[in-house]
CSV table of C-alpha atoms and ligand atoms in Angstrom, one decimal:
chain,number,residue,atom,x,y,z
R,1213,MET,CA,-31.9,-6.5,79.5
R,1214,GLU,CA,-29.6,-3.1,79.1
R,1215,THR,CA,-29.6,-2.5,75.5
R,1216,CYS,CA,-26.5,-0.2,73.8
R,1217,SER,CA,-24.7,0.3,70.0
R,1218,VAL,CA,-21.7,-0.7,71.4
R,1219,LEU,CA,-20.2,-1.7,75.1
R,1220,ILE,CA,-16.7,-1.0,75.9
R,1221,VAL,CA,-14.3,-3.5,78.2
R,1222,GLY,CA,-12.1,-0.9,80.0
R,1223,GLY,CA,-12.6,3.2,80.6
R,1224,GLY,CA,-8.8,3.6,80.5
R,1225,PRO,CA,-7.6,6.3,77.5
R,1226,ALA,CA,-8.9,3.6,74.2
R,1227,GLY,CA,-11.6,3.3,76.2
R,1228,SER,CA,-13.2,6.8,77.4
R,1229,THR,CA,-10.6,8.1,74.2
R,1230,CYS,CA,-13.2,5.6,71.6
R,1231,ALA,CA,-16.4,6.0,73.6
R,1232,ARG,CA,-16.1,10.0,73.7
R,1233,ARG,CA,-15.5,10.0,69.4
R,1234,LEU,CA,-18.4,7.7,69.0
R,1235,ARG,CA,-20.5,9.8,71.4
R,1236,ASP,CA,-19.7,12.9,69.1
R,1237,ALA,CA,-20.9,10.5,65.9
R,1238,GLY,CA,-24.0,10.2,68.1
R,1239,VAL,CA,-23.2,6.3,68.8
R,1240,ASP,CA,-25.1,4.8,72.2
R,1241,VAL,CA,-22.1,3.9,74.4
R,1242,ILE,CA,-21.6,1.9,77.7
R,1243,VAL,CA,-18.0,2.1,79.1
R,1244,LEU,CA,-17.8,-1.2,81.4
R,1245,ASP,CA,-15.2,-1.1,83.9
R,1246,LYS,CA,-14.1,-3.6,86.7
R,1247,ALA,CA,-12.9,-0.4,88.4
R,1248,VAL,CA,-14.8,2.5,90.1
R,1249,PHE,CA,-12.4,5.3,88.5
R,1250,PRO,CA,-10.4,7.2,90.2
R,1251,ARG,CA,-8.5,4.2,90.2
R,1252,ASP,CA,-4.9,3.5,90.0
R,1253,LYS,CA,-2.7,2.4,87.1
R,1254,VAL,CA,0.6,1.3,87.0
R,1255,CYS,CA,2.9,3.9,84.9
R,1256,ALA,CA,5.3,6.5,84.3
R,1257,GLY,CA,2.9,8.6,83.5
R,1258,TRP,CA,4.2,10.5,80.4
R,1259,ILE,CA,2.5,12.1,77.7
R,1260,THR,CA,3.3,13.7,74.3
R,1261,PRO,CA,2.4,16.6,72.6
R,1262,ALA,CA,0.1,14.7,70.1
R,1263,ILE,CA,-1.9,13.8,72.8
R,1264,VAL,CA,-2.8,17.2,74.6
R,1265,GLN,CA,-3.7,18.0,70.5
R,1266,SER,CA,-6.0,14.4,69.6
R,1267,LEU,CA,-7.8,14.8,72.8
R,1268,GLN,CA,-8.3,18.6,73.0
R,1269,LEU,CA,-7.1,18.9,76.3
R,1270,ASP,CA,-7.0,22.1,78.3
R,1271,PRO,CA,-3.8,22.2,80.3
R,1272,VAL,CA,-4.7,25.5,82.4
R,1273,ASP,CA,-8.2,24.0,82.7
R,1274,TYR,CA,-7.0,20.6,83.6
R,1275,ALA,CA,-4.2,22.0,85.4
R,1276,THR,CA,-6.4,23.3,88.6
R,1277,SER,CA,-6.7,20.4,90.4
R,1278,ARG,CA,-4.6,18.0,88.7
R,1279,VAL,CA,-0.6,17.1,88.4
R,1280,TRP,CA,0.2,18.6,85.2
R,1281,GLN,CA,4.2,18.5,85.0
R,1282,PRO,CA,5.8,20.1,81.7
R,1283,PHE,CA,9.1,18.8,80.3
R,1284,THR,CA,11.9,20.5,79.2
R,1285,GLN,CA,14.8,19.1,79.5
R,1286,PHE,CA,16.0,14.8,79.8
R,1287,LYS,CA,18.6,13.4,81.2
R,1288,THR,CA,19.2,9.9,79.0
R,1289,GLY,CA,22.1,7.5,79.9
R,1290,MET,CA,23.5,3.5,80.8
R,1291,ILE,CA,23.1,2.8,84.0
R,1292,GLY,CA,25.8,2.8,85.8
R,1293,ARG,CA,27.0,5.9,84.1
R,1294,PRO,CA,26.5,9.8,83.8
R,1295,PRO,CA,23.9,10.8,81.8
R,1296,THR,CA,23.7,13.2,79.1
R,1297,LEU,CA,21.5,16.5,79.3
R,1298,THR,CA,19.1,17.1,76.2
R,1299,ASP,CA,17.3,20.8,76.4
R,1300,TYR,CA,14.4,21.9,74.7
R,1301,GLY,CA,14.4,25.4,76.3
R,1302,SER,CA,10.5,24.9,75.8
R,1303,PRO,CA,8.1,21.6,77.0
R,1304,VAL,CA,8.2,18.7,74.8
R,1305,SER,CA,6.4,16.8,76.7
R,1306,PHE,CA,4.2,16.7,80.0
R,1307,GLY,CA,3.6,14.3,83.5
R,1308,ILE,CA,0.5,13.0,84.7
R,1309,ARG,CA,-0.7,10.7,87.5
R,1310,ARG,CA,-3.1,8.2,85.4
R,1311,CYS,CA,-4.6,8.0,88.5
R,1312,GLU,CA,-6.5,11.4,87.6
R,1313,PHE,CA,-5.9,11.4,83.7
R,1314,ASP,CA,-7.9,8.6,83.1
R,1315,ALA,CA,-10.6,9.8,85.5
R,1316,TYR,CA,-10.6,12.8,84.0
R,1317,LEU,CA,-10.7,11.8,80.4
R,1318,LEU,CA,-13.6,8.9,81.4
R,1319,ASN,CA,-16.1,11.5,82.7
R,1320,ARG,CA,-15.9,13.9,80.0
R,1321,CYS,CA,-16.8,11.2,77.3
R,1322,GLY,CA,-20.2,11.5,77.9
R,1323,ALA,CA,-20.7,7.8,77.9
R,1324,ARG,CA,-23.2,5.9,80.1
R,1325,LEU,CA,-20.9,4.0,82.4
R,1326,GLN,CA,-21.1,0.9,84.3
R,1327,LEU,CA,-18.2,0.9,86.8
R,1328,GLY,CA,-17.1,-1.5,89.7
R,1329,GLU,CA,-18.5,-4.0,87.6
R,1330,ALA,CA,-15.9,-6.8,86.2
R,1331,PHE,CA,-16.6,-8.4,82.6
R,1332,GLN,CA,-17.8,-11.6,83.2
R,1333,SER,CA,-19.1,-13.3,79.9
R,1334,MET,CA,-20.1,-12.8,76.1
R,1335,GLU,CA,-22.6,-14.8,74.3
R,1336,ALA,CA,-23.4,-14.3,70.4
R,1337,ASP,CA,-27.1,-13.7,69.2
R,1338,ALA,CA,-28.5,-12.8,65.6
R,1339,GLU,CA,-28.2,-9.5,66.4
R,1340,GLY,CA,-24.7,-8.9,68.7
R,1341,TRP,CA,-23.6,-9.5,72.3
R,1342,VAL,CA,-25.3,-10.6,75.7
R,1343,VAL,CA,-22.4,-8.8,78.3
R,1344,ASN,CA,-22.6,-10.7,81.4
R,1345,GLY,CA,-25.8,-12.0,80.9
R,1346,ARG,CA,-27.9,-8.3,81.3
R,1347,TYR,CA,-26.2,-5.8,78.7
R,1348,HIS,CA,-27.0,-6.5,74.9
R,1349,ALA,CA,-24.8,-4.4,72.0
R,1350,GLN,CA,-24.6,-4.7,68.2
R,1351,LEU,CA,-21.0,-4.2,68.8
R,1352,VAL,CA,-18.1,-4.8,71.8
R,1353,ILE,CA,-14.7,-3.3,72.3
R,1354,GLY,CA,-12.1,-5.1,74.1
R,1355,ALA,CA,-10.1,-2.0,75.8
R,1356,GLY,CA,-9.2,-4.0,78.5
R,1357,GLY,CA,-5.7,-3.4,78.6
R,1358,HIS,CA,-2.9,-6.6,78.7
R,1359,PHE,CA,-5.4,-8.9,80.7
R,1360,CYS,CA,-8.2,-8.0,78.5
R,1361,PRO,CA,-10.9,-10.4,79.2
R,1362,VAL,CA,-12.6,-10.1,75.5
R,1363,ALA,CA,-9.4,-10.5,74.1
R,1364,ARG,CA,-8.3,-13.4,76.1
R,1365,GLN,CA,-12.1,-14.9,75.4
R,1366,LEU,CA,-12.1,-14.2,71.5
R,1367,SER,CA,-8.0,-13.6,70.4
R,1368,PRO,CA,-5.5,-15.4,72.8
R,1369,ARG,CA,-2.0,-14.3,71.3
R,1370,PRO,CA,-0.6,-17.4,69.2
R,1371,GLU,CA,3.0,-18.3,71.6
R,1372,THR,CA,5.5,-17.8,68.8
R,1373,GLY,CA,8.2,-16.1,71.2
R,1374,ASP,CA,8.1,-13.5,68.8
R,1375,ASP,CA,6.2,-11.4,70.7
R,1376,PRO,CA,7.8,-10.9,73.9
R,1377,VAL,CA,6.1,-9.1,76.9
R,1378,VAL,CA,7.4,-6.1,78.6
R,1379,LEU,CA,7.6,-6.8,82.5
R,1380,ALA,CA,7.8,-3.1,84.6
R,1381,GLN,CA,8.0,-2.3,87.6
R,1382,GLU,CA,7.1,1.5,89.6
R,1383,VAL,CA,6.4,3.7,92.5
R,1384,GLU,CA,4.7,6.7,92.6
R,1385,PHE,CA,5.2,8.2,96.1
R,1386,LEU,CA,4.1,12.2,97.2
R,1387,LEU,CA,7.3,13.5,98.6
R,1388,PRO,CA,7.5,14.3,102.5
R,1389,GLU,CA,7.4,18.0,102.7
R,1390,HIS,CA,10.6,18.6,103.8
R,1391,GLN,CA,12.3,17.1,100.9
R,1392,ARG,CA,10.4,18.5,98.5
R,1393,ALA,CA,12.8,21.7,98.1
R,1394,ASN,CA,15.7,19.1,98.2
R,1395,CYS,CA,14.7,16.5,95.8
R,1396,PRO,CA,17.9,16.3,92.9
R,1397,VAL,CA,15.6,15.2,90.6
R,1398,SER,CA,13.7,18.6,89.2
R,1399,GLY,CA,9.9,18.1,87.5
R,1400,THR,CA,11.3,19.5,84.5
R,1401,CYS,CA,13.7,17.0,83.7
R,1402,PRO,CA,12.9,13.0,83.4
R,1403,GLU,CA,15.7,10.8,84.0
R,1404,LEU,CA,16.1,7.7,81.7
R,1405,TYR,CA,18.6,5.3,82.6
R,1406,PHE,CA,19.1,2.2,80.0
R,1407,CYS,CA,20.2,-1.3,81.1
R,1408,PRO,CA,23.3,-2.9,79.8
R,1409,ASP,CA,21.6,-4.8,77.6
R,1410,LEU,CA,19.3,-2.8,76.0
R,1411,ALA,CA,16.6,-4.5,76.9
R,1412,GLY,CA,15.0,-2.1,78.8
R,1413,TYR,CA,15.2,1.4,80.5
R,1414,GLY,CA,14.7,2.6,83.8
R,1415,TRP,CA,13.0,6.2,84.8
R,1416,ILE,CA,13.2,8.5,88.0
R,1417,VAL,CA,10.6,11.4,87.3
R,1418,ARG,CA,9.3,14.1,89.0
R,1419,LYS,CA,5.7,15.0,88.7
R,1420,GLY,CA,4.7,18.1,90.8
R,1421,ASP,CA,5.1,16.8,94.4
R,1422,TYR,CA,5.4,13.2,93.2
R,1423,LEU,CA,8.0,10.9,92.6
R,1424,ASN,CA,7.9,8.2,89.8
R,1425,ILE,CA,10.4,5.5,90.0
R,1426,GLY,CA,10.7,2.1,87.5
R,1427,LEU,CA,12.2,-0.2,85.4
R,1428,GLY,CA,10.8,-1.8,82.7
R,1429,ARG,CA,12.1,-4.7,80.3
R,1430,GLU,CA,11.3,-7.1,77.4
R,1431,GLY,CA,11.3,-10.6,78.3
R,1432,GLU,CA,11.3,-12.2,81.7
R,1433,ARG,CA,14.6,-12.1,82.7
R,1434,ASN,CA,16.3,-10.3,85.1
R,1435,LEU,CA,13.9,-7.6,86.3
R,1436,ALA,CA,14.0,-7.5,90.3
R,1437,THR,CA,18.1,-8.1,89.7
R,1438,GLN,CA,18.0,-5.0,87.2
R,1439,LEU,CA,16.0,-2.7,89.4
R,1440,GLU,CA,17.6,-3.4,92.5
R,1441,ALA,CA,20.8,-2.6,89.8
R,1442,PHE,CA,19.1,0.7,89.2
R,1443,LEU,CA,17.8,1.4,92.5
R,1444,THR,CA,21.2,1.5,94.0
R,1445,ASP,CA,23.0,3.2,90.7
R,1446,LEU,CA,20.4,6.5,91.2
R,1447,ARG,CA,21.3,6.3,95.2
R,1448,GLN,CA,25.2,6.5,94.6
R,1449,ARG,CA,24.9,9.1,92.5
R,1450,SER,CA,22.5,11.1,94.5
R,1451,ARG,CA,19.9,10.7,92.3
R,1452,LEU,CA,17.4,9.2,94.8
R,1453,THR,CA,18.3,10.6,98.7
R,1454,VAL,CA,14.6,9.7,100.3
R,1455,GLU,CA,13.4,6.5,101.3
R,1456,ILE,CA,10.6,4.8,99.1
R,1457,PRO,CA,7.8,4.3,101.5
R,1458,GLN,CA,5.8,1.8,99.3
R,1459,ALA,CA,6.2,-1.6,97.7
R,1460,PHE,CA,6.8,-1.6,94.2
R,1461,LYS,CA,3.4,-2.5,91.5
R,1462,GLY,CA,4.1,-4.6,88.7
R,1463,HIS,CA,2.2,-4.8,85.2
R,1464,ALA,CA,2.7,-6.0,82.1
R,1465,TYR,CA,2.0,-4.9,78.6
R,1466,HIS,CA,2.9,-6.4,74.8
R,1467,LEU,CA,5.1,-4.0,72.2
R,1468,ARG,CA,3.4,-3.6,68.4
R,1469,ARG,CA,5.6,-6.6,66.9
R,1470,HIS,CA,4.9,-8.7,63.9
R,1471,ALA,CA,2.5,-10.3,65.7
R,1472,PRO,CA,-0.4,-12.4,63.0
R,1473,SER,CA,-2.7,-10.5,62.8
R,1474,LEU,CA,-5.9,-10.9,64.8
R,1475,LYS,CA,-8.7,-13.2,64.1
R,1476,LEU,CA,-11.6,-11.7,65.7
R,1477,PRO,CA,-15.6,-13.0,65.5
R,1478,PRO,CA,-17.5,-10.2,63.9
R,1479,ARG,CA,-18.9,-7.3,65.8
R,1480,VAL,CA,-16.0,-7.4,67.7
R,1481,LEU,CA,-12.9,-5.1,68.2
R,1482,LEU,CA,-10.2,-4.2,70.3
R,1483,ILE,CA,-8.0,-1.6,71.0
R,1484,GLY,CA,-5.2,-0.2,73.1
R,1485,ASP,CA,-3.4,-2.6,74.9
R,1486,ALA,CA,-5.7,-5.4,74.7
R,1487,TRP,CA,-4.3,-5.1,71.1
R,1488,GLY,CA,-0.4,-5.1,71.8
R,1489,LEU,CA,0.3,-1.7,70.4
R,1490,ALA,CA,2.6,0.4,72.1
R,1491,TYR,CA,5.7,1.6,70.2
R,1492,PRO,CA,8.6,-1.0,70.5
R,1493,GLN,CA,11.6,1.4,71.2
R,1494,SER,CA,9.9,3.6,73.9
R,1495,GLY,CA,7.0,1.5,75.9
R,1496,GLU,CA,4.9,4.8,75.2
R,1497,GLY,CA,1.5,2.9,75.2
R,1498,ILE,CA,-1.1,5.6,76.0
R,1499,ARG,CA,-0.9,7.2,72.6
R,1500,PRO,CA,-1.7,4.6,70.5
R,1501,ALA,CA,-4.2,3.2,73.0
R,1502,ILE,CA,-6.1,7.2,72.3
R,1503,GLU,CA,-4.7,7.0,69.2
R,1504,SER,CA,-6.4,3.0,68.2
R,1505,GLY,CA,-9.6,4.0,70.1
R,1506,TRP,CA,-9.8,7.3,67.6
R,1507,LEU,CA,-9.5,4.9,65.0
R,1508,ALA,CA,-11.8,2.2,65.6
R,1509,ALA,CA,-14.5,5.1,66.4
R,1510,GLU,CA,-14.3,6.4,62.9
R,1511,VAL,CA,-14.5,2.9,61.3
R,1512,ILE,CA,-17.7,2.3,63.0
R,1513,ALA,CA,-19.3,5.8,62.9
R,1514,THR,CA,-17.9,4.4,58.7
R,1515,ALA,CA,-19.9,1.7,59.0
R,1516,ARG,CA,-23.3,3.7,60.2
R,1517,GLY,CA,-24.9,0.8,61.9
R,1518,ASP,CA,-23.9,-2.5,59.7
R,1519,TYR,CA,-21.4,-4.0,62.0
R,1520,ASN,CA,-21.7,-7.1,59.8
R,1521,GLN,CA,-18.8,-5.5,57.5
R,1522,PRO,CA,-15.2,-6.4,58.2
R,1523,LEU,CA,-14.7,-3.5,61.1
R,1524,ALA,CA,-11.9,-5.6,62.7
R,1525,GLN,CA,-10.0,-5.7,59.1
R,1526,ARG,CA,-10.7,-1.9,58.7
R,1527,LEU,CA,-9.1,-1.2,62.2
R,1528,GLU,CA,-6.0,-3.3,61.5
R,1529,GLU,CA,-5.6,-1.6,58.2
R,1530,GLN,CA,-5.5,2.0,60.1
R,1531,CYS,CA,-3.6,1.1,61.8
R,1532,ILE,CA,-1.1,-0.4,60.0
R,1533,SER,CA,-0.6,2.9,58.2
R,1534,ARG,CA,-0.7,5.0,61.2
R,1535,PHE,CA,1.7,2.6,63.4
R,1536,GLY,CA,3.6,0.5,60.8
R,1537,HIS,CA,4.3,-3.1,60.9
R,1538,GLY,CA,6.1,-3.2,64.1
R,1539,SER,CA,9.4,-4.8,64.6
R,1540,ARG,CA,10.7,-7.7,65.2
R,1541,PRO,CA,12.2,-8.5,69.0
R,1542,ALA,CA,16.3,-7.8,68.8
R,1543,THR,CA,16.8,-11.7,70.4
R,1544,ARG,CA,14.9,-13.0,67.5
R,1545,THR,CA,17.8,-11.5,65.0
R,1546,GLY,CA,20.3,-14.2,66.8
R,1547,HIS,CA,22.6,-14.0,69.6
R,1548,TRP,CA,25.8,-13.4,67.6
R,1549,ILE,CA,24.5,-9.9,67.3
R,1550,ALA,CA,23.9,-9.1,71.0
R,1551,PRO,CA,27.6,-7.9,71.8
R,1552,LEU,CA,27.5,-5.9,68.4
R,1553,ARG,CA,23.9,-4.0,69.2
R,1554,GLN,CA,25.4,-3.5,72.9
R,1555,TRP,CA,28.7,-2.3,71.2
R,1556,ALA,CA,27.2,0.1,68.9
R,1557,ALA,CA,24.4,1.8,71.4
R,1558,SER,CA,27.6,2.3,73.4
R,1559,GLN,CA,29.5,4.0,71.1
R,1560,LEU,CA,25.9,6.2,69.9
R,1561,MET,CA,25.6,7.0,73.7
R,1562,LYS,CA,28.1,9.2,73.3
R,1563,THR,CA,27.4,11.1,71.1
R,1564,ARG,CA,24.8,13.9,71.8
R,1565,TRP,CA,23.2,14.1,68.9
R,1566,PHE,CA,21.8,10.5,69.0
R,1567,HIS,CA,20.5,11.5,72.1
R,1568,ARG,CA,18.6,14.0,70.9
R,1569,ARG,CA,18.0,12.9,67.3
R,1570,VAL,CA,17.2,9.1,67.7
R,1571,LEU,CA,16.7,8.4,71.0
R,1572,LEU,CA,14.3,11.7,72.7
R,1573,ASP,CA,13.0,13.1,69.1
R,1574,ARG,CA,12.2,10.2,67.4
R,1575,TRP,CA,11.9,7.4,70.2
R,1576,PHE,CA,10.6,8.6,72.6
R,1577,LEU,CA,8.8,12.0,71.8
R,1578,HIS,CA,8.3,10.9,67.8
R,1579,THR,CA,8.1,14.6,66.6
R,1580,GLN,CA,8.1,13.0,63.4
R,1581,GLN,CA,5.0,11.6,63.7
R,1582,PRO,CA,2.1,14.9,63.6
R,1583,ALA,CA,-1.1,14.0,65.7
R,1584,LEU,CA,-4.2,12.7,64.9
Q,1671,FAD,C1,5.2,0.4,84.3
Q,1671,FAD,C2,4.6,1.4,83.1
Q,1671,FAD,C3,5.3,2.2,83.0
Q,1671,FAD,C4,4.5,2.6,82.1
Q,1671,FAD,N1,4.4,4.6,81.4
Q,1671,FAD,C5,4.2,4.7,80.6
Q,1671,FAD,C6,4.0,6.1,80.2
Q,1671,FAD,O1,4.7,6.4,80.9
Q,1671,FAD,N2,4.1,6.6,78.5
Q,1671,FAD,C7,3.2,6.3,78.1
Q,1671,FAD,O2,2.5,6.4,77.0
Q,1671,FAD,N3,3.2,4.7,78.0
Q,1671,FAD,C8,3.6,4.0,79.8
Q,1671,FAD,N4,3.0,2.3,79.6
Q,1671,FAD,C9,2.2,2.2,78.9
Q,1671,FAD,C10,0.6,2.4,79.3
Q,1671,FAD,O3,0.3,2.7,80.6
Q,1671,FAD,C11,-0.7,1.6,78.4
Q,1671,FAD,O4,-0.3,1.1,77.1
Q,1671,FAD,C12,-1.9,2.5,78.4
Q,1671,FAD,O5,-2.3,2.4,79.8
Q,1671,FAD,C13,-3.1,1.6,77.8
Q,1671,FAD,O6,-3.9,1.9,77.9
Q,1671,FAD,P1,-5.3,1.0,77.6
Q,1671,FAD,O7,-6.4,1.3,77.4
Q,1671,FAD,O8,-5.6,-0.1,76.2
Q,1671,FAD,O9,-5.4,0.3,79.1
Q,1671,FAD,P2,-5.3,0.5,80.6
Q,1671,FAD,O10,-5.0,2.0,80.4
Q,1671,FAD,O11,-4.7,-0.7,81.1
Q,1671,FAD,O12,-7.3,0.3,80.9
Q,1671,FAD,C14,-7.6,-0.7,80.8
Q,1671,FAD,C15,-9.1,-0.4,81.7
Q,1671,FAD,O13,-9.6,-2.1,81.2
Q,1671,FAD,C16,-10.0,-1.9,82.9
Q,1671,FAD,N5,-10.6,-3.9,82.8
Q,1671,FAD,C17,-9.3,-4.7,83.2
Q,1671,FAD,N6,-9.7,-5.4,83.3
Q,1671,FAD,C18,-11.2,-5.6,83.5
Q,1671,FAD,C19,-12.5,-6.4,83.5
Q,1671,FAD,N7,-12.0,-7.9,83.8
Q,1671,FAD,N8,-14.0,-6.2,83.3
Q,1671,FAD,C20,-13.9,-4.5,83.5
Q,1671,FAD,N9,-12.7,-4.0,83.4
Q,1671,FAD,C21,-11.9,-4.1,83.2
Q,1671,FAD,C22,-9.2,-1.7,83.8
Q,1671,FAD,O14,-9.9,-1.5,85.3
Q,1671,FAD,C23,-8.6,-0.2,83.2
Q,1671,FAD,O15,-10.0,0.8,83.3
Q,1671,FAD,C24,3.4,2.2,81.2
Q,1671,FAD,C25,3.3,0.8,81.3
Q,1671,FAD,C26,4.1,0.2,82.3
Q,1671,FAD,C27,3.2,-0.9,83.1
């Protein structure tokens, strides 16, 4: 039996950040992931400066052999309408490729890595958990993303209807060499276009020589239709001038909503998408994954080996004070209000102030919230 103090299931940004902070605090950690890294993750790959700061990323070192795309401008608008350009004049966020970013974070975290092995089981004993019948850990952290097996086994989310899922489709591909100079999408300027019903948005983002296109929507209705409408619009306005060489990939995740408290047994924590922490307005999930991993590590380090303390409750308090309680889904406020919201949003979308100060600064860049 291999033993450790903490076993983390999932080596994405939540798991690797938590592992690194725990190693810094002298805790013995194993990270178990079903994938062998580098692995792909369906994602636009947009990160904010707060992440760079929290992770103490050195962009120069990172960029030596990986894609690192500074963003200085944004085009934002509604599908089917011309966008508004907002120019910040200097980098306000960055584009990365998840296959590179996640592998970089995991490789430097300092934990023992068990890659290519899926979580299969966990059974409690007097001093913690036996995972997969061959690892003994005093504490287990579920960091396995939206389909995290630890979360599903120990704390299935209640079907209240208050907690809809975001469904998204994305494709990322290398631009053919002869099309790189003529690609109409600038590397410094991601483009974001909202669906007419405001239930989601599409993006087209260039990162170095890669183009990333996708669309995400809250709730399960109309994803394929809206994606098709978005692609047609991009083509008609000459934003998309190349053939997409591969199929879109889909994924799902929860936004931070008014979900009830998690009911977890002692010696178990959840972080990142396993808990459903992504920002409700933008769907950004990397920062909450990293920050929840960091906060979990602090809660654990403070417990000084006594993991029978109510650690999940402490982590929940920390996350609420960091991210708030979350908002209720718009659909729960009543059907009559939807057309009103759409009308108000379309009026606001006509003002540059709204695009910059609310949509970008507040909802997408979170400039009001300093790094951890
Ligand atoms: C289309 C799309 C675009 C997005 N774009 C952005 C964006 O631009 N910026 C942003 O901030 N957020 C974005 N997000 C959200 C972001 O991708 C997630 O919130 C983030 O990846 C969560 O990190 P995590 O570490 O919690 O989980 P993940 O990154 O999902 O990592 C979970 C890990 O657990 C492992 N795992 C899963 N099951 C098992 C198992 N049974 N056994 C062992 N290991 C297992 C997986 O292999 C994986 O490595 C996007 C999401 C989607 C779907």
